[in-house]
């Protein structure tokens, strides 16, 4: 098959492109390189099945493919808040352009949605049926509401135009090729620990997240895309939950770092807890994460130790 991956030069996108090539698909990677890097796909550029196109999903585009994975969108709070209006445009107009293309060429299309559609959740763990608790006017809204509107568009294109959609809600995912300076907690803590700099914990560190290793997530993406039983939404993530203090202590132990812990103010609307209910993924695509946090962190620490 020929597959389009928007946001293919980013963290998740580059791993997905690799995986699709290994499955013998042809891959078109479309990216404006806002948070993605050519370095992430450098090793793929000479692959005969791989093509890179520098383009912004806010502007329409044409190509002939069988499947589309729509990942284009900055994902870390630092980057999606840098130009909040552009983030909304990327989510919403990007979705419209991808869905219009899917409709015209009759391609199956998967949307990389997010656990952020649940906001600061008052249902725990989060099931797909939970409708969320998002502040529509806060600093995270450009991302959260952009992604919620994209989900709306996906389901409307499905109902109105019969587009063959898949919507996946991704929970915090980590691994090699995260950007060192994009502000996400795993990369921040590892880089700080490796450099002996203070580990910055926002708030008192009691807020929780559940961390999925990138290889597990990509496996879930491909299985979900290739099945016909459900269009989603489907949660993909690791249900093992940690406080940020526990994560910091684990990274300090694994790196043997002497970094101190520094408490900083909690950003506005920072969700207090997050943990996916993955019953749907377990039942429909027989998927659950295989990589434990310690194992995934080991590979991620090795990456940052070499690269930064
Ligand atoms: P990333 O920032 O590494 O990747 C996003 C990619 O999209 C980058 O390569 C960037 O250059 C590209 N991009 C951004 N705006 C674009 C535009 N207007 N036109 C074309 N390309 C554009 O982030 P990631 O972690 O790889 O996330 C990929 C997708 O998965 C995003 O849609 C994100 O919302 C979603 N997601 C990620 C996580 C996670 O934990 N990593 C969690 C939930 C959802
Ligand atoms: N966080 C932290 N220190 C950091 C970066 C993040 O304590 O240096 C916290 C952040 O406040 C949040 C959690 O870690 O509670 C996860 O943050 P991230 O930006 O990785 O993801 P998200 O909040 O989008 O889940």
Short mmCIF file of C-alpha atoms and ligand atoms in Angstrom, two decimals:
data_model
loop_
_atom_site.label_atom_id
_atom_site.label_comp_id
_atom_site.label_asym_id
_atom_site.label_seq_id
_atom_site.Cartn_x
_atom_site.Cartn_y
_atom_site.Cartn_z
CA UNK A 1 0.00 0.00 0.00
CA UNK A 2 0.95 3.63 -0.32
CA UNK A 3 0.60 5.51 2.96
CA UNK A 4 0.67 9.23 3.77
CA UNK A 5 1.98 10.21 7.22
CA UNK A 6 1.44 13.87 8.08
CA UNK A 7 3.80 14.97 10.85
CA UNK A 8 6.04 12.12 9.71
CA UNK A 9 9.28 13.89 10.64
CA UNK A 10 8.25 14.23 14.29
CA UNK A 11 8.82 11.92 17.23
CA UNK A 12 5.93 9.46 16.72
CA UNK A 13 5.72 10.05 12.96
CA UNK A 14 9.31 9.04 12.27
CA UNK A 15 8.88 5.76 14.17
CA UNK A 16 5.63 5.12 12.30
CA UNK A 17 7.29 5.78 8.90
CA UNK A 18 10.02 3.28 9.81
CA UNK A 19 7.46 0.68 10.81
CA UNK A 20 5.39 1.14 7.64
CA UNK A 21 8.50 0.78 5.46
CA UNK A 22 9.41 -2.40 7.36
CA UNK A 23 5.92 -3.67 6.46
CA UNK A 24 6.85 -3.02 2.79
CA UNK A 25 4.50 -0.09 2.29
CA UNK A 26 5.47 3.01 0.33
CA UNK A 27 5.50 6.05 2.59
CA UNK A 28 4.94 9.72 1.82
CA UNK A 29 6.03 11.78 4.81
CA UNK A 30 4.54 15.28 4.82
CA UNK A 31 5.78 17.75 7.42
CA UNK A 32 6.44 21.51 7.76
CA UNK A 33 9.34 20.78 10.19
CA UNK A 34 7.92 23.02 12.92
CA UNK A 35 8.71 20.53 15.69
CA UNK A 36 9.90 17.72 13.45
CA UNK A 37 13.45 17.41 12.16
CA UNK A 38 15.07 16.06 9.03
CA UNK A 39 17.46 14.30 11.40
CA UNK A 40 14.57 12.05 12.54
CA UNK A 41 14.11 10.74 9.00
CA UNK A 42 17.65 11.16 7.65
CA UNK A 43 18.19 7.39 7.62
CA UNK A 44 15.02 6.93 5.53
CA UNK A 45 15.71 9.52 2.82
CA UNK A 46 17.53 7.05 0.54
CA UNK A 47 14.99 4.27 1.04
CA UNK A 48 13.32 3.60 -2.35
CA UNK A 49 9.86 3.44 -0.71
CA UNK A 50 10.21 6.75 1.15
CA UNK A 51 9.42 10.30 0.03
CA UNK A 52 9.58 13.50 2.09
CA UNK A 53 7.45 16.52 1.23
CA UNK A 54 7.86 19.80 3.11
CA UNK A 55 4.35 21.19 3.38
CA UNK A 56 1.97 22.76 5.89
CA UNK A 57 -1.30 20.85 6.43
CA UNK A 58 -3.13 24.16 6.82
CA UNK A 59 -2.80 24.44 3.01
CA UNK A 60 -4.56 21.82 0.84
CA UNK A 61 -2.49 19.14 -0.88
CA UNK A 62 -3.01 16.26 -3.25
CA UNK A 63 -1.57 12.78 -3.56
CA UNK A 64 -2.77 9.26 -4.30
CA UNK A 65 -2.56 6.95 -1.29
CA UNK A 66 -4.48 4.06 0.29
CA UNK A 67 -4.12 5.17 3.90
CA UNK A 68 -3.50 8.46 5.73
CA UNK A 69 -2.17 8.83 9.27
CA UNK A 70 -2.78 12.43 10.39
CA UNK A 71 -0.19 13.23 13.05
CA UNK A 72 0.70 16.80 12.08
CA UNK A 73 0.39 18.97 15.20
CA UNK A 74 2.83 20.18 17.83
CA UNK A 75 2.31 17.96 20.87
CA UNK A 76 4.16 19.45 23.81
CA UNK A 77 2.60 22.31 25.82
CA UNK A 78 5.62 24.56 25.16
CA UNK A 79 5.31 24.16 21.40
CA UNK A 80 1.54 24.14 21.02
CA UNK A 81 1.25 27.30 23.17
CA UNK A 82 4.05 29.08 21.24
CA UNK A 83 1.54 30.06 18.54
CA UNK A 84 -1.83 29.00 19.90
CA UNK A 85 -3.82 30.25 16.90
CA UNK A 86 -1.61 28.30 14.52
CA UNK A 87 -2.14 25.19 16.67
CA UNK A 88 -5.93 25.49 16.27
CA UNK A 89 -5.48 26.04 12.51
CA UNK A 90 -3.20 23.00 12.24
CA UNK A 91 -5.66 20.75 14.07
CA UNK A 92 -8.83 21.98 12.42
CA UNK A 93 -7.78 23.00 8.91
CA UNK A 94 -5.29 20.13 8.83
CA UNK A 95 -8.13 17.72 9.60
CA UNK A 96 -10.38 19.29 6.95
CA UNK A 97 -7.64 19.09 4.31
CA UNK A 98 -6.75 15.48 5.17
CA UNK A 99 -10.39 14.42 5.31
CA UNK A 100 -11.14 16.17 2.00
CA UNK A 101 -8.24 14.28 0.44
CA UNK A 102 -9.38 10.97 1.98
CA UNK A 103 -12.88 11.53 0.64
CA UNK A 104 -11.66 12.32 -2.87
CA UNK A 105 -9.23 9.42 -3.18
CA UNK A 106 -11.25 6.98 -1.05
CA UNK A 107 -8.44 6.41 1.46
CA UNK A 108 -8.78 5.16 5.03
CA UNK A 109 -7.69 7.90 7.46
CA UNK A 110 -6.51 7.75 11.06
CA UNK A 111 -6.51 10.77 13.37
CA UNK A 112 -3.90 11.03 16.12
CA UNK A 113 -6.14 12.41 18.83
CA UNK A 114 -5.13 12.68 22.45
CA UNK A 115 -5.99 11.97 26.05
CA UNK A 116 -6.13 15.79 26.34
CA UNK A 117 -9.70 15.57 24.98
CA UNK A 118 -10.51 14.38 28.54
CA UNK A 119 -8.98 17.58 30.00
CA UNK A 120 -8.50 17.45 33.79
CA UNK A 121 -10.55 14.27 34.17
CA UNK A 122 -13.00 13.62 36.98
CA UNK A 123 -13.47 10.02 35.81
CA UNK A 124 -10.51 7.75 36.48
CA UNK A 125 -9.24 5.78 34.62
CA UNK A 126 -10.53 7.40 31.43
CA UNK A 127 -12.78 5.32 29.18
CA UNK A 128 -13.64 6.33 25.63
CA UNK A 129 -17.23 7.05 26.78
CA UNK A 130 -16.06 9.82 29.15
CA UNK A 131 -16.76 13.23 27.60
CA UNK A 132 -14.06 15.14 29.40
CA UNK A 133 -13.48 18.23 31.48
CA UNK A 134 -11.73 20.76 29.24
CA UNK A 135 -11.40 24.48 29.94
CA UNK A 136 -12.29 25.98 26.53
CA UNK A 137 -10.58 29.32 27.22
CA UNK A 138 -7.41 28.25 29.06
CA UNK A 139 -3.83 28.06 27.77
CA UNK A 140 -4.18 24.35 26.84
CA UNK A 141 -7.44 24.94 24.94
CA UNK A 142 -5.78 25.59 21.56
CA UNK A 143 -4.57 22.00 21.63
CA UNK A 144 -7.40 20.30 23.54
CA UNK A 145 -10.27 22.00 21.71
CA UNK A 146 -8.41 21.82 18.38
CA UNK A 147 -8.14 18.05 18.81
CA UNK A 148 -11.77 17.79 19.98
CA UNK A 149 -12.94 19.71 16.89
CA UNK A 150 -10.79 17.45 14.70
CA UNK A 151 -12.57 14.42 16.21
CA UNK A 152 -15.92 16.10 15.45
CA UNK A 153 -14.82 16.63 11.83
CA UNK A 154 -13.71 13.01 11.51
CA UNK A 155 -17.06 11.69 12.72
CA UNK A 156 -18.99 14.20 10.56
CA UNK A 157 -17.04 13.26 7.42
CA UNK A 158 -17.78 9.63 8.30
CA UNK A 159 -21.52 10.19 8.81
CA UNK A 160 -22.00 12.68 5.99
CA UNK A 161 -19.58 11.40 3.36
CA UNK A 162 -18.88 7.81 4.34
CA UNK A 163 -15.16 8.45 4.89
CA UNK A 164 -13.47 5.40 6.41
CA UNK A 165 -12.06 6.89 9.63
CA UNK A 166 -10.12 5.68 12.67
CA UNK A 167 -9.71 7.90 15.73
CA UNK A 168 -7.09 7.00 18.31
CA UNK A 169 -6.67 8.83 21.63
CA UNK A 170 -2.99 8.68 22.50
CA UNK A 171 -1.86 8.90 26.13
CA UNK A 172 1.62 10.19 27.09
CA UNK A 173 4.17 8.41 24.91
CA UNK A 174 7.96 8.63 25.17
CA UNK A 175 11.08 7.25 23.57
CA UNK A 176 14.09 8.10 21.39
CA UNK A 177 13.70 11.17 19.10
CA UNK A 178 11.67 13.19 21.57
CA UNK A 179 13.11 16.70 21.44
CA UNK A 180 15.37 17.54 24.36
CA UNK A 181 13.92 21.02 24.74
CA UNK A 182 10.24 20.54 24.05
CA UNK A 183 9.33 20.66 27.73
CA UNK A 184 7.74 17.23 28.05
CA UNK A 185 8.36 15.60 31.36
CA UNK A 186 10.30 12.48 30.32
CA UNK A 187 12.76 14.34 28.09
CA UNK A 188 13.10 17.20 30.60
CA UNK A 189 13.89 14.90 33.53
CA UNK A 190 16.34 12.74 31.56
CA UNK A 191 18.28 15.67 30.10
CA UNK A 192 18.36 17.43 33.49
CA UNK A 193 19.55 14.23 35.22
CA UNK A 194 22.25 13.59 32.61
CA UNK A 195 23.55 17.17 32.90
CA UNK A 196 23.39 17.25 36.71
CA UNK A 197 20.89 20.13 36.50
CA UNK A 198 17.99 20.40 38.97
CA UNK A 199 14.99 18.19 38.18
CA UNK A 200 12.08 20.60 37.71
CA UNK A 201 8.89 19.26 39.26
CA UNK A 202 5.83 21.40 38.61
CA UNK A 203 3.52 21.59 41.63
CA UNK A 204 4.14 19.09 44.41
CA UNK A 205 4.72 16.21 41.98
CA UNK A 206 1.62 14.30 43.07
CA UNK A 207 -0.06 14.62 39.66
CA UNK A 208 -0.05 11.36 37.71
CA UNK A 209 0.59 10.27 34.13
CA UNK A 210 0.86 6.86 32.45
CA UNK A 211 3.76 6.45 30.03
CA UNK A 212 3.69 4.30 26.90
CA UNK A 213 6.87 3.38 25.01
CA UNK A 214 6.84 4.48 21.37
CA UNK A 215 7.21 0.97 19.87
CA UNK A 216 4.10 -0.21 21.71
CA UNK A 217 2.13 2.77 20.49
CA UNK A 218 3.17 2.33 16.85
CA UNK A 219 2.15 -1.33 17.02
CA UNK A 220 -1.28 -0.20 18.28
CA UNK A 221 -1.55 2.41 15.47
CA UNK A 222 -0.97 -0.15 12.75
CA UNK A 223 -3.26 -2.80 14.25
CA UNK A 224 -6.05 -0.26 14.70
CA UNK A 225 -5.66 1.13 11.18
CA UNK A 226 -5.72 -2.34 9.62
CA UNK A 227 -8.86 -3.69 11.35
CA UNK A 228 -12.46 -3.12 10.25
CA UNK A 229 -14.37 -3.80 13.46
CA UNK A 230 -14.36 -0.28 14.90
CA UNK A 231 -13.67 3.30 13.84
CA UNK A 232 -13.00 4.35 17.44
CA UNK A 233 -12.37 6.42 19.35
CA UNK A 234 -9.84 4.02 20.88
CA UNK A 235 -7.54 4.78 23.80
CA UNK A 236 -3.91 3.72 23.31
CA UNK A 237 -1.55 4.09 26.23
CA UNK A 238 0.05 2.31 29.12
CA UNK A 239 -2.27 1.91 32.12
CA UNK A 240 0.59 1.86 34.67
CA UNK A 241 0.29 5.16 36.52
CA UNK A 242 3.07 7.14 38.19
CA UNK A 243 3.31 10.43 40.09
CA UNK A 244 5.82 12.91 38.66
CA UNK A 245 7.79 12.56 41.89
CA UNK A 246 8.04 8.79 41.33
CA UNK A 247 9.14 9.38 37.75
CA UNK A 248 11.83 11.83 38.87
CA UNK A 249 13.14 9.40 41.49
CA UNK A 250 13.24 6.53 39.00
CA UNK A 251 15.16 8.60 36.42
CA UNK A 252 17.60 9.82 39.09
CA UNK A 253 18.21 6.21 40.14
CA UNK A 254 18.60 4.89 36.59
CA UNK A 255 21.02 7.64 35.52
CA UNK A 256 22.94 7.59 38.82
CA UNK A 257 22.54 11.39 38.79
CA UNK A 258 23.21 13.66 41.76
CA UNK A 259 20.72 16.29 40.51
CA UNK A 260 18.59 17.97 43.14
CA UNK A 261 14.81 18.24 42.90
CA UNK A 262 13.42 21.73 42.39
CA UNK A 263 9.71 22.47 42.81
CA UNK A 264 8.22 25.02 40.41
CA UNK A 265 4.66 26.44 40.09
CA UNK A 266 2.11 24.10 38.50
CA UNK A 267 1.02 25.39 35.07
CA UNK A 268 -2.63 26.44 34.74
CA UNK A 269 -5.11 23.63 33.95
CA UNK A 270 -2.44 20.93 34.35
CA UNK A 271 -4.44 17.66 34.64
CA UNK A 272 -4.12 16.12 38.12
CA UNK A 273 -4.38 12.53 36.97
CA UNK A 274 -4.36 10.50 33.77
CA UNK A 275 -4.57 6.79 33.11
CA UNK A 276 -6.16 5.05 30.14
CA UNK A 277 -8.78 2.35 30.30
CA UNK A 278 -7.59 0.17 27.40
CA UNK A 279 -10.36 -2.47 27.46
CA UNK A 280 -11.46 -1.54 23.92
CA UNK A 281 -7.94 -1.90 22.50
CA UNK A 282 -7.47 -5.19 24.35
CA UNK A 283 -10.69 -6.59 22.97
CA UNK A 284 -10.69 -5.28 19.41
CA UNK A 285 -7.03 -5.27 18.39
CA UNK A 286 -5.69 -7.62 21.10
CA UNK A 287 -3.26 -4.88 22.09
CA UNK A 288 -1.62 -4.01 25.34
CA UNK A 289 1.77 -2.44 26.02
CA UNK A 290 4.67 -4.89 26.30
CA UNK A 291 7.46 -2.51 27.36
CA UNK A 292 7.78 -1.70 31.06
CA UNK A 293 8.70 1.87 32.03
CA UNK A 294 12.17 0.87 33.25
CA UNK A 295 12.98 -0.86 29.94
CA UNK A 296 11.68 2.02 27.84
CA UNK A 297 13.48 4.58 29.96
CA UNK A 298 16.74 2.67 29.57
CA UNK A 299 16.52 3.01 25.76
CA UNK A 300 15.45 6.65 26.00
CA UNK A 301 18.24 7.54 28.43
CA UNK A 302 20.76 5.85 26.09
CA UNK A 303 19.43 7.97 23.20
CA UNK A 304 19.73 11.26 25.09
CA UNK A 305 23.15 10.32 26.48
CA UNK A 306 24.38 9.87 22.89
CA UNK A 307 22.57 12.76 21.21
CA UNK A 308 22.73 15.56 23.78
P1 LIG B 1 6.01 16.07 17.39
O1 LIG B 1 5.91 17.52 17.69
O2 LIG B 1 7.33 15.40 17.49
O3 LIG B 1 5.42 15.76 15.95
C1 LIG B 1 4.48 16.56 15.29
C2 LIG B 1 4.92 16.72 13.85
O4 LIG B 1 3.94 17.50 13.15
C3 LIG B 1 6.25 17.46 13.72
O5 LIG B 1 7.10 16.78 12.84
C4 LIG B 1 5.85 18.84 13.18
O6 LIG B 1 6.87 19.46 12.44
C5 LIG B 1 4.63 18.48 12.38
N1 LIG B 1 3.72 19.62 12.19
C6 LIG B 1 3.27 20.48 13.14
N2 LIG B 1 2.47 21.38 12.58
C7 LIG B 1 2.39 21.08 11.25
C8 LIG B 1 1.72 21.66 10.14
N3 LIG B 1 0.94 22.76 10.29
N4 LIG B 1 1.89 21.10 8.91
C9 LIG B 1 2.67 20.01 8.75
N5 LIG B 1 3.34 19.43 9.76
C10 LIG B 1 3.19 19.96 11.01
O7 LIG B 1 4.94 15.35 18.35
P2 LIG B 1 4.59 13.81 18.52
O8 LIG B 1 4.73 13.49 19.96
O9 LIG B 1 5.28 12.99 17.51
O10 LIG B 1 3.03 13.83 18.21
C11 LIG B 1 2.50 13.38 16.98
C12 LIG B 1 0.98 13.43 17.04
O11 LIG B 1 0.51 12.60 18.10
C13 LIG B 1 0.42 14.83 17.31
O12 LIG B 1 -0.73 15.01 16.53
C14 LIG B 1 0.07 14.79 18.78
O13 LIG B 1 -0.99 15.66 19.08
C15 LIG B 1 -0.32 13.33 18.97
N6 LIG B 1 -0.12 12.91 20.37
C16 LIG B 1 1.12 12.66 20.86
C17 LIG B 1 1.27 12.27 22.19
C18 LIG B 1 2.61 11.96 22.79
O14 LIG B 1 2.67 11.66 24.01
N7 LIG B 1 3.70 11.94 22.08
C19 LIG B 1 0.14 12.17 23.02
C20 LIG B 1 -1.10 12.46 22.48
C21 LIG B 1 -1.22 12.81 21.15
N1 LIG B 2 6.13 18.33 34.37
C1 LIG B 2 7.02 18.53 35.43
N2 LIG B 2 8.27 18.99 35.13
C2 LIG B 2 8.69 19.23 33.88
C3 LIG B 2 7.79 19.02 32.80
C4 LIG B 2 6.52 18.58 33.09
O1 LIG B 2 6.69 18.30 36.59
O2 LIG B 2 9.86 19.63 33.71
C5 LIG B 2 4.79 17.83 34.67
C6 LIG B 2 3.65 18.61 34.04
O3 LIG B 2 3.27 19.69 34.87
C7 LIG B 2 2.58 17.55 33.94
C8 LIG B 2 3.37 16.26 33.70
O4 LIG B 2 4.70 16.53 34.12
O5 LIG B 2 1.88 17.43 35.15
C9 LIG B 2 3.39 15.81 32.24
O6 LIG B 2 3.77 16.91 31.45
P1 LIG B 2 3.96 16.82 29.87
O7 LIG B 2 4.15 18.21 29.37
O8 LIG B 2 5.01 15.81 29.55
O9 LIG B 2 2.60 16.18 29.33
P2 LIG B 2 1.05 16.57 29.55
O10 LIG B 2 0.90 17.54 30.66
O11 LIG B 2 0.62 17.13 28.24
O12 LIG B 2 0.44 15.27 29.87
#
